[in-house]
mmCIF file of C-alpha atoms and ligand atoms in Angstrom:
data_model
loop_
_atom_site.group_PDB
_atom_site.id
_atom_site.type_symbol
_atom_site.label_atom_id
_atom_site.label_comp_id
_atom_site.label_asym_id
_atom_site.label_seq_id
_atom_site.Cartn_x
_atom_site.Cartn_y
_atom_site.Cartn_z
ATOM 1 C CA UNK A 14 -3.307 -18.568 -1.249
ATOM 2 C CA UNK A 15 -1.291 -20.500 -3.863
ATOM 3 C CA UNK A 16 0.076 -17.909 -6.029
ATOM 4 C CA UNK A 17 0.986 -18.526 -9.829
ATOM 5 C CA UNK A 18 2.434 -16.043 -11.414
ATOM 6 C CA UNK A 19 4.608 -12.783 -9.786
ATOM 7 C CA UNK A 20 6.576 -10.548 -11.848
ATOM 8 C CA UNK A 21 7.501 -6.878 -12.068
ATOM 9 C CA UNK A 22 6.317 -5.168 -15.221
ATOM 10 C CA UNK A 23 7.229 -1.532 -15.251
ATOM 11 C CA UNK A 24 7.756 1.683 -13.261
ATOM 12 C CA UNK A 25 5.874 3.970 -14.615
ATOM 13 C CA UNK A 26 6.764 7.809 -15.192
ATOM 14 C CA UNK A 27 3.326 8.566 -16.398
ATOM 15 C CA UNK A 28 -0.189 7.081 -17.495
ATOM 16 C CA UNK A 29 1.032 6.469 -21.097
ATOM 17 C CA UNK A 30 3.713 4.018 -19.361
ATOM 18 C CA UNK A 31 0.232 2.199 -17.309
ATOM 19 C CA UNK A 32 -0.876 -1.448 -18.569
ATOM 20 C CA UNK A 33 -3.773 -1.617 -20.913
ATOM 21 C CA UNK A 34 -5.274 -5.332 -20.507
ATOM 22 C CA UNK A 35 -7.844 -3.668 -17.651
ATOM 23 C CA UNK A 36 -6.999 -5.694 -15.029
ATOM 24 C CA UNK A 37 -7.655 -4.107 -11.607
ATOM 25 C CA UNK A 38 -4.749 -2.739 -9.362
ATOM 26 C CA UNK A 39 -4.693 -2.381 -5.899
ATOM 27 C CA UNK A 40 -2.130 0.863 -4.691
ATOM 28 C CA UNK A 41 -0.224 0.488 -2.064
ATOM 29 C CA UNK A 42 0.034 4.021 -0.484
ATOM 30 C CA UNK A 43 2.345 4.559 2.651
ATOM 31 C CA UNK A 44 5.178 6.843 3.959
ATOM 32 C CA UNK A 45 8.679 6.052 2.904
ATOM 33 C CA UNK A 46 10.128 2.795 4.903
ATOM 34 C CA UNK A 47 6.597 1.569 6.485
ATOM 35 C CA UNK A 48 7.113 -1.713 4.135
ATOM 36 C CA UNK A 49 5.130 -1.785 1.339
ATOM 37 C CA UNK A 50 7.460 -3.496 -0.856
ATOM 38 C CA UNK A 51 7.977 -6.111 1.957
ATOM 39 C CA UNK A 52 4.023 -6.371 1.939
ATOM 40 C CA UNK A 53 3.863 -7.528 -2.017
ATOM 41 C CA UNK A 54 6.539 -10.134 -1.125
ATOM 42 C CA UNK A 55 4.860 -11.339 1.476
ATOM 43 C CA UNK A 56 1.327 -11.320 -0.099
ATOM 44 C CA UNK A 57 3.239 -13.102 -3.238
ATOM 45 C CA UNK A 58 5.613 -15.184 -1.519
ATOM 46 C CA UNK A 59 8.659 -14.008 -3.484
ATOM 47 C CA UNK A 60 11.762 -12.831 -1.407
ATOM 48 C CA UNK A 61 12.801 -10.654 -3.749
ATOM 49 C CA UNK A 62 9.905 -9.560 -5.972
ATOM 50 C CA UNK A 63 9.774 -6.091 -4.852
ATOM 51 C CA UNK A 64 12.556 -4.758 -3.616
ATOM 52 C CA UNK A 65 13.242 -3.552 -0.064
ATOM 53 C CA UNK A 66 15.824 -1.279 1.218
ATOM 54 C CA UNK A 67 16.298 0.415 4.750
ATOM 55 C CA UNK A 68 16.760 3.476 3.230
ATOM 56 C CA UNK A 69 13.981 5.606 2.567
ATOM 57 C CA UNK A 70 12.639 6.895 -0.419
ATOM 58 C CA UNK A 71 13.920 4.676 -2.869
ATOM 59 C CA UNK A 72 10.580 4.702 -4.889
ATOM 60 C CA UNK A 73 9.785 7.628 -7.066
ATOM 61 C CA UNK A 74 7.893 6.030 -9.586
ATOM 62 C CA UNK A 75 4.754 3.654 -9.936
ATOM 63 C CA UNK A 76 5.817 0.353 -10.294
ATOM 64 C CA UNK A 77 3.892 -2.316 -11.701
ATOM 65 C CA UNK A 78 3.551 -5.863 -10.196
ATOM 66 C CA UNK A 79 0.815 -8.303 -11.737
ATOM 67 C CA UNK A 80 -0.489 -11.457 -9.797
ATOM 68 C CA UNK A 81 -2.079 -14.850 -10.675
ATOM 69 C CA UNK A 82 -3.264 -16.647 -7.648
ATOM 70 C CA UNK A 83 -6.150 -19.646 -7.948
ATOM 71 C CA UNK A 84 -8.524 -17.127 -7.636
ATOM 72 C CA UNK A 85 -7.722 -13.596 -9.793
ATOM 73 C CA UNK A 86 -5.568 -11.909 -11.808
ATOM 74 C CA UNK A 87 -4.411 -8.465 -10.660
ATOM 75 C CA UNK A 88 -1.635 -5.656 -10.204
ATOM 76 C CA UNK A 89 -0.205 -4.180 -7.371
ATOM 77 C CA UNK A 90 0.923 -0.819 -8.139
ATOM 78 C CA UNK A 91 3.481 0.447 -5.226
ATOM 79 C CA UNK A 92 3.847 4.175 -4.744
ATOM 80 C CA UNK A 93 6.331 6.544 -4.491
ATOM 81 C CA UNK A 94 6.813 6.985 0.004
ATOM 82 C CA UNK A 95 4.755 9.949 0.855
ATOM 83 C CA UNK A 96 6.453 11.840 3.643
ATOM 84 C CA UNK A 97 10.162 11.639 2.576
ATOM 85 C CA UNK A 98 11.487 15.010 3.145
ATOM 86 C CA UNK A 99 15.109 14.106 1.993
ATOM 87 C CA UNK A 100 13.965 15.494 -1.888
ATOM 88 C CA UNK A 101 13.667 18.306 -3.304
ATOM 89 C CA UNK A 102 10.454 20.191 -3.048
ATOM 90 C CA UNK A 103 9.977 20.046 -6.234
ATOM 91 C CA UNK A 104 10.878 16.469 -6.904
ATOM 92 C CA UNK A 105 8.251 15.911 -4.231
ATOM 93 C CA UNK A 106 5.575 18.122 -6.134
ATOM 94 C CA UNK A 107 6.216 15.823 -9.566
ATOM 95 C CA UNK A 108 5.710 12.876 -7.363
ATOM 96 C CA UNK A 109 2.515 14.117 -5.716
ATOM 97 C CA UNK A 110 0.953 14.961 -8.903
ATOM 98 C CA UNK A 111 1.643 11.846 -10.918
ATOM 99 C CA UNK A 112 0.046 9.788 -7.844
ATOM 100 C CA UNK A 113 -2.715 12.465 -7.456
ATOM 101 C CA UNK A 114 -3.337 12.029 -10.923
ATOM 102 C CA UNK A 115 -3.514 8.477 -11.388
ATOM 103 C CA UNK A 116 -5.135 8.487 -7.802
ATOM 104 C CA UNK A 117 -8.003 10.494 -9.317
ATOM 105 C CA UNK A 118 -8.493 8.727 -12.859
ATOM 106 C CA UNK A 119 -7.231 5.190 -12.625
ATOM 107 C CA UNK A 120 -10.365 3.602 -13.960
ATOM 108 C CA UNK A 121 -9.109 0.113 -12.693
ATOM 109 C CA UNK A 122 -8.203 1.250 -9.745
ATOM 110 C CA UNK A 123 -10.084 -0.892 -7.462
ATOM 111 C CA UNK A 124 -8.910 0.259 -3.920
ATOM 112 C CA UNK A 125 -6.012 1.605 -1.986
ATOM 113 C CA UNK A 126 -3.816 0.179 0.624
ATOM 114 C CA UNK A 127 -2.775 2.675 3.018
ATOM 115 C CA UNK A 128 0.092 0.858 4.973
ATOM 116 C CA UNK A 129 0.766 2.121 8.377
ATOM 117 C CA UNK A 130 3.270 1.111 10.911
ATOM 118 C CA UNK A 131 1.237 -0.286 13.847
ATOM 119 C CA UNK A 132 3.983 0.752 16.263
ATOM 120 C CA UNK A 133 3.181 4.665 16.101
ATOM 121 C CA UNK A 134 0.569 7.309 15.906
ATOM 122 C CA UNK A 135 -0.551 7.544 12.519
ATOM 123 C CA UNK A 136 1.296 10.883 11.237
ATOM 124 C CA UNK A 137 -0.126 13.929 10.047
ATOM 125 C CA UNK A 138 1.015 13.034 6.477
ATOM 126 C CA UNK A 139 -0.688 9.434 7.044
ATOM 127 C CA UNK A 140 -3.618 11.492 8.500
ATOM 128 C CA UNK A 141 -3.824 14.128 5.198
ATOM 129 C CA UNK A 142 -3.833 10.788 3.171
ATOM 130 C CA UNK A 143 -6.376 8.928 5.022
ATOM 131 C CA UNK A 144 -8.510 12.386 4.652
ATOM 132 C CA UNK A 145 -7.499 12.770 1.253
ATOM 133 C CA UNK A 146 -8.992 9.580 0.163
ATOM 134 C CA UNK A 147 -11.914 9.526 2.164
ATOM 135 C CA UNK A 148 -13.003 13.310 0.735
ATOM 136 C CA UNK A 149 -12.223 11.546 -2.493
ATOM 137 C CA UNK A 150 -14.460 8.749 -1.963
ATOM 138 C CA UNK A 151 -11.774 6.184 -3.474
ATOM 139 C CA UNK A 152 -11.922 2.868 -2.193
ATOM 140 C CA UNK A 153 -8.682 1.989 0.929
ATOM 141 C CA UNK A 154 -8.309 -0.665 3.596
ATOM 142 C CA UNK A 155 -5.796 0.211 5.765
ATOM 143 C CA UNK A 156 -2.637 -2.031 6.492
ATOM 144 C CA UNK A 157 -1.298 -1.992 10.053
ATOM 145 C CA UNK A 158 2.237 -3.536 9.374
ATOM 146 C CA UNK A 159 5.152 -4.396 11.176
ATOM 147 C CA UNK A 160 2.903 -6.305 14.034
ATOM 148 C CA UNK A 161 5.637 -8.468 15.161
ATOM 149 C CA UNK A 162 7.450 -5.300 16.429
ATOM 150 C CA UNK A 163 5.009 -4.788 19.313
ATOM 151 C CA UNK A 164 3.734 -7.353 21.841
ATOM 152 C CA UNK A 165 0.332 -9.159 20.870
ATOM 153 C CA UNK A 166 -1.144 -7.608 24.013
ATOM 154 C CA UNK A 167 -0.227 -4.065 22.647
ATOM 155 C CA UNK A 168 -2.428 -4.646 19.576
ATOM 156 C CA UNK A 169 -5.450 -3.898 19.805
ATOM 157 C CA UNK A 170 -4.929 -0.592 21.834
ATOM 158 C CA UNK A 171 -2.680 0.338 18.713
ATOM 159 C CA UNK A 172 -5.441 -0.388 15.994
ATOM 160 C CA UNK A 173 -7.885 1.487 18.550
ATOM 161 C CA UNK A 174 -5.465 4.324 18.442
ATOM 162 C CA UNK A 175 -5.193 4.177 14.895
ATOM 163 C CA UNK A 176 -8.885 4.370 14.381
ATOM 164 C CA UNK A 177 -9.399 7.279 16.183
ATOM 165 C CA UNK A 178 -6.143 9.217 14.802
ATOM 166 C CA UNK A 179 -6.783 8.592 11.836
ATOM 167 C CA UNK A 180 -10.892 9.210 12.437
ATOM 168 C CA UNK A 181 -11.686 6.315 10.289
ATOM 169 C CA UNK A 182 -15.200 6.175 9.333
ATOM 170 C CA UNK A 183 -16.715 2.882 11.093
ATOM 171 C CA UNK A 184 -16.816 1.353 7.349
ATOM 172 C CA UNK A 185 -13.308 1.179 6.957
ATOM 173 C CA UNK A 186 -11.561 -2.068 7.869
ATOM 174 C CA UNK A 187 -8.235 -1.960 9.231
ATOM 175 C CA UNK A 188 -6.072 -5.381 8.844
ATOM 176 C CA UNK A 189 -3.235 -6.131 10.954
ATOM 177 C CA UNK A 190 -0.062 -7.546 9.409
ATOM 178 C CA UNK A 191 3.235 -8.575 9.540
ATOM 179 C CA UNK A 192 5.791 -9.139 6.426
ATOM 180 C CA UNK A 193 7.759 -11.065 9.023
ATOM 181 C CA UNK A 194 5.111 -13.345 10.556
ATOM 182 C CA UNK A 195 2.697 -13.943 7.190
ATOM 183 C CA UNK A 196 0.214 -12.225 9.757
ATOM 184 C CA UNK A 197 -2.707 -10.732 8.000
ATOM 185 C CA UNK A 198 -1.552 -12.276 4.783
ATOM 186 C CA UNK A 199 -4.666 -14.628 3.932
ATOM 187 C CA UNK A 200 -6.982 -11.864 5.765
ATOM 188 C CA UNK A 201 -5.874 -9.383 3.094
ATOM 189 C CA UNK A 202 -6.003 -11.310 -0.262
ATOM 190 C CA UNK A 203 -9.788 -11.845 1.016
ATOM 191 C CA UNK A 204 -10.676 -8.108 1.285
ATOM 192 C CA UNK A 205 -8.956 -8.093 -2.007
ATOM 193 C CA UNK A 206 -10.707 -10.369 -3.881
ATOM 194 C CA UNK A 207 -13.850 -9.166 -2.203
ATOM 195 C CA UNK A 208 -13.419 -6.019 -3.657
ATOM 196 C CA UNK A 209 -12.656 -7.175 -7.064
HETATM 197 P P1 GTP B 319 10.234 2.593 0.429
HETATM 198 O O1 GTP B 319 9.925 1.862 -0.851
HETATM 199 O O2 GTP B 319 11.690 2.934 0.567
HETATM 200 O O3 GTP B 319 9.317 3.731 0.698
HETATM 201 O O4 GTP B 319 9.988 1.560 1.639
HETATM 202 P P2 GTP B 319 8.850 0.450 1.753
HETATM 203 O O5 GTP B 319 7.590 1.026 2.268
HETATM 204 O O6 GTP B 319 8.744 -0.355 0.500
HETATM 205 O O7 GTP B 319 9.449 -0.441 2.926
HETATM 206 P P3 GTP B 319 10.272 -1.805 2.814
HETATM 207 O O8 GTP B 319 9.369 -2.938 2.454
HETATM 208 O O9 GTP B 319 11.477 -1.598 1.986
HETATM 209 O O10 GTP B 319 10.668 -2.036 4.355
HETATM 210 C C1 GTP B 319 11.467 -1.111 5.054
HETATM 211 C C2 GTP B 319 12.195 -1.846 6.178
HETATM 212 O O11 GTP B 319 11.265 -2.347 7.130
HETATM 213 C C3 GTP B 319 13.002 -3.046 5.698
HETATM 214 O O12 GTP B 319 14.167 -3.131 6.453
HETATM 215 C C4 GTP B 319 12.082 -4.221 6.001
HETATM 216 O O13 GTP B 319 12.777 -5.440 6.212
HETATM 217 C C5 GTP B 319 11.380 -3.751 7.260
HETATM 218 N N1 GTP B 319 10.007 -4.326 7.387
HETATM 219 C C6 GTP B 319 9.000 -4.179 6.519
HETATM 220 N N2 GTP B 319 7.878 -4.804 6.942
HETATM 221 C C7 GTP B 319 8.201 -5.382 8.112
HETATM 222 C C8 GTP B 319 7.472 -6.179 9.074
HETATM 223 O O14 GTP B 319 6.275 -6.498 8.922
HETATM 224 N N3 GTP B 319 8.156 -6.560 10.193
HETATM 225 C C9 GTP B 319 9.457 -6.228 10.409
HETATM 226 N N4 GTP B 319 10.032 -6.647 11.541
HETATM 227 N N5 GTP B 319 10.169 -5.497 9.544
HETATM 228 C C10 GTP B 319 9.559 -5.069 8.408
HETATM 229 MG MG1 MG B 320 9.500 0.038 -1.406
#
């Protein structure tokens, strides 16, 4: 996927702060260091588009990154690391309700990416989300990420295991990727665009 345009437009404290031209955002929800910023480089082939850190919890608001490819125009919105216990509580409530809210009333919103490492056990706090969501009835496909880390013949028992942790309903596709490999990459701007 050629892509055109890729640039950061805002983190956003609140809705006010959110884009207005309607296009539709994909979220990318995940727990703190699971590589969701290393996902939008990868999916936009920038190095350095969103940034990365190895320390957690660098993201605390909802930052803004809008796409042209050949085929659409879109954002991806990355979220603030769910998870990250190194905050205050209450830091961690603000955080929780901005996403809830925008979570609940983004109108264009078109689905959420809830990135898991493919290494581990989902967690409970990747489990609440999943759950969360699904009693929500808001659009996901979840992101199994940091493939190259485990052996090819390791996979599919980890996306089984995922599946069942998680207790995905049967409908919900789970992609296997890999910010170091480009694995996934073309699989995941087609569930994208299919959703659009
Ligand atoms: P926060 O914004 O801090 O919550 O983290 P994040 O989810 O954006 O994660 P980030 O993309 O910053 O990645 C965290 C670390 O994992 C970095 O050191 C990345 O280089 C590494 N990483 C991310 N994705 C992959 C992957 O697919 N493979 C490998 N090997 N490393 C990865
Ligand atoms: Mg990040």
């Amino acid at each position: 996927m050629k892509i055109k345009t890729a640039q950061f437009i805002i983190s956003a404290a609140g809705p006010e702060q959110y884009p207005v031209d309607g296009l539709p955002e994909f979220a990318l929800a995940a727990r703190s260091n699971v590589g969701k910023s290393s996902l939008i480089n990868k999916m936009t082939l920038r190095k350095n588009l969103a940034h990365t850190s190895s320390r957690p919890g660098k993201t605390q608001l909802l930052n803004y990154y809008k796409i042209t490819n050949e085929r659409a125009e879109l954002y991806f919105v990355d979220f603030p690391g769910y998870g990250y216990a190194k905050v205050s509580h209450k830091q961690r409530e603000e955080w929780g309700k901005h996403a809830e809210f925008y979570l609940l009333n983004r109108e264009p919103l078109t689905k959420v990416l809830l990135v898991v490492d493919v290494r581990h056990r989902p967690t409970a706090d990747d489990c609440a989300m999943y759950e969360w969501l699904y009693y929500h009835n808001i659009p996901r496909c979840i992101v199994a990420t940091k493939a190259d880390k485990i052996s090819k013949s390791k996979w599919q028992h980890h996306l089984k295991q995922m599946r069942s942790t998680l207790n995905c309903d049967s409908h919900d596709r789970i992609i296997l990727f890999s910010s170091e490999l480009g694995l996934g990459r073309d699989q995941l701007w087609e569930e994208l665009h299919g959703s659009i």
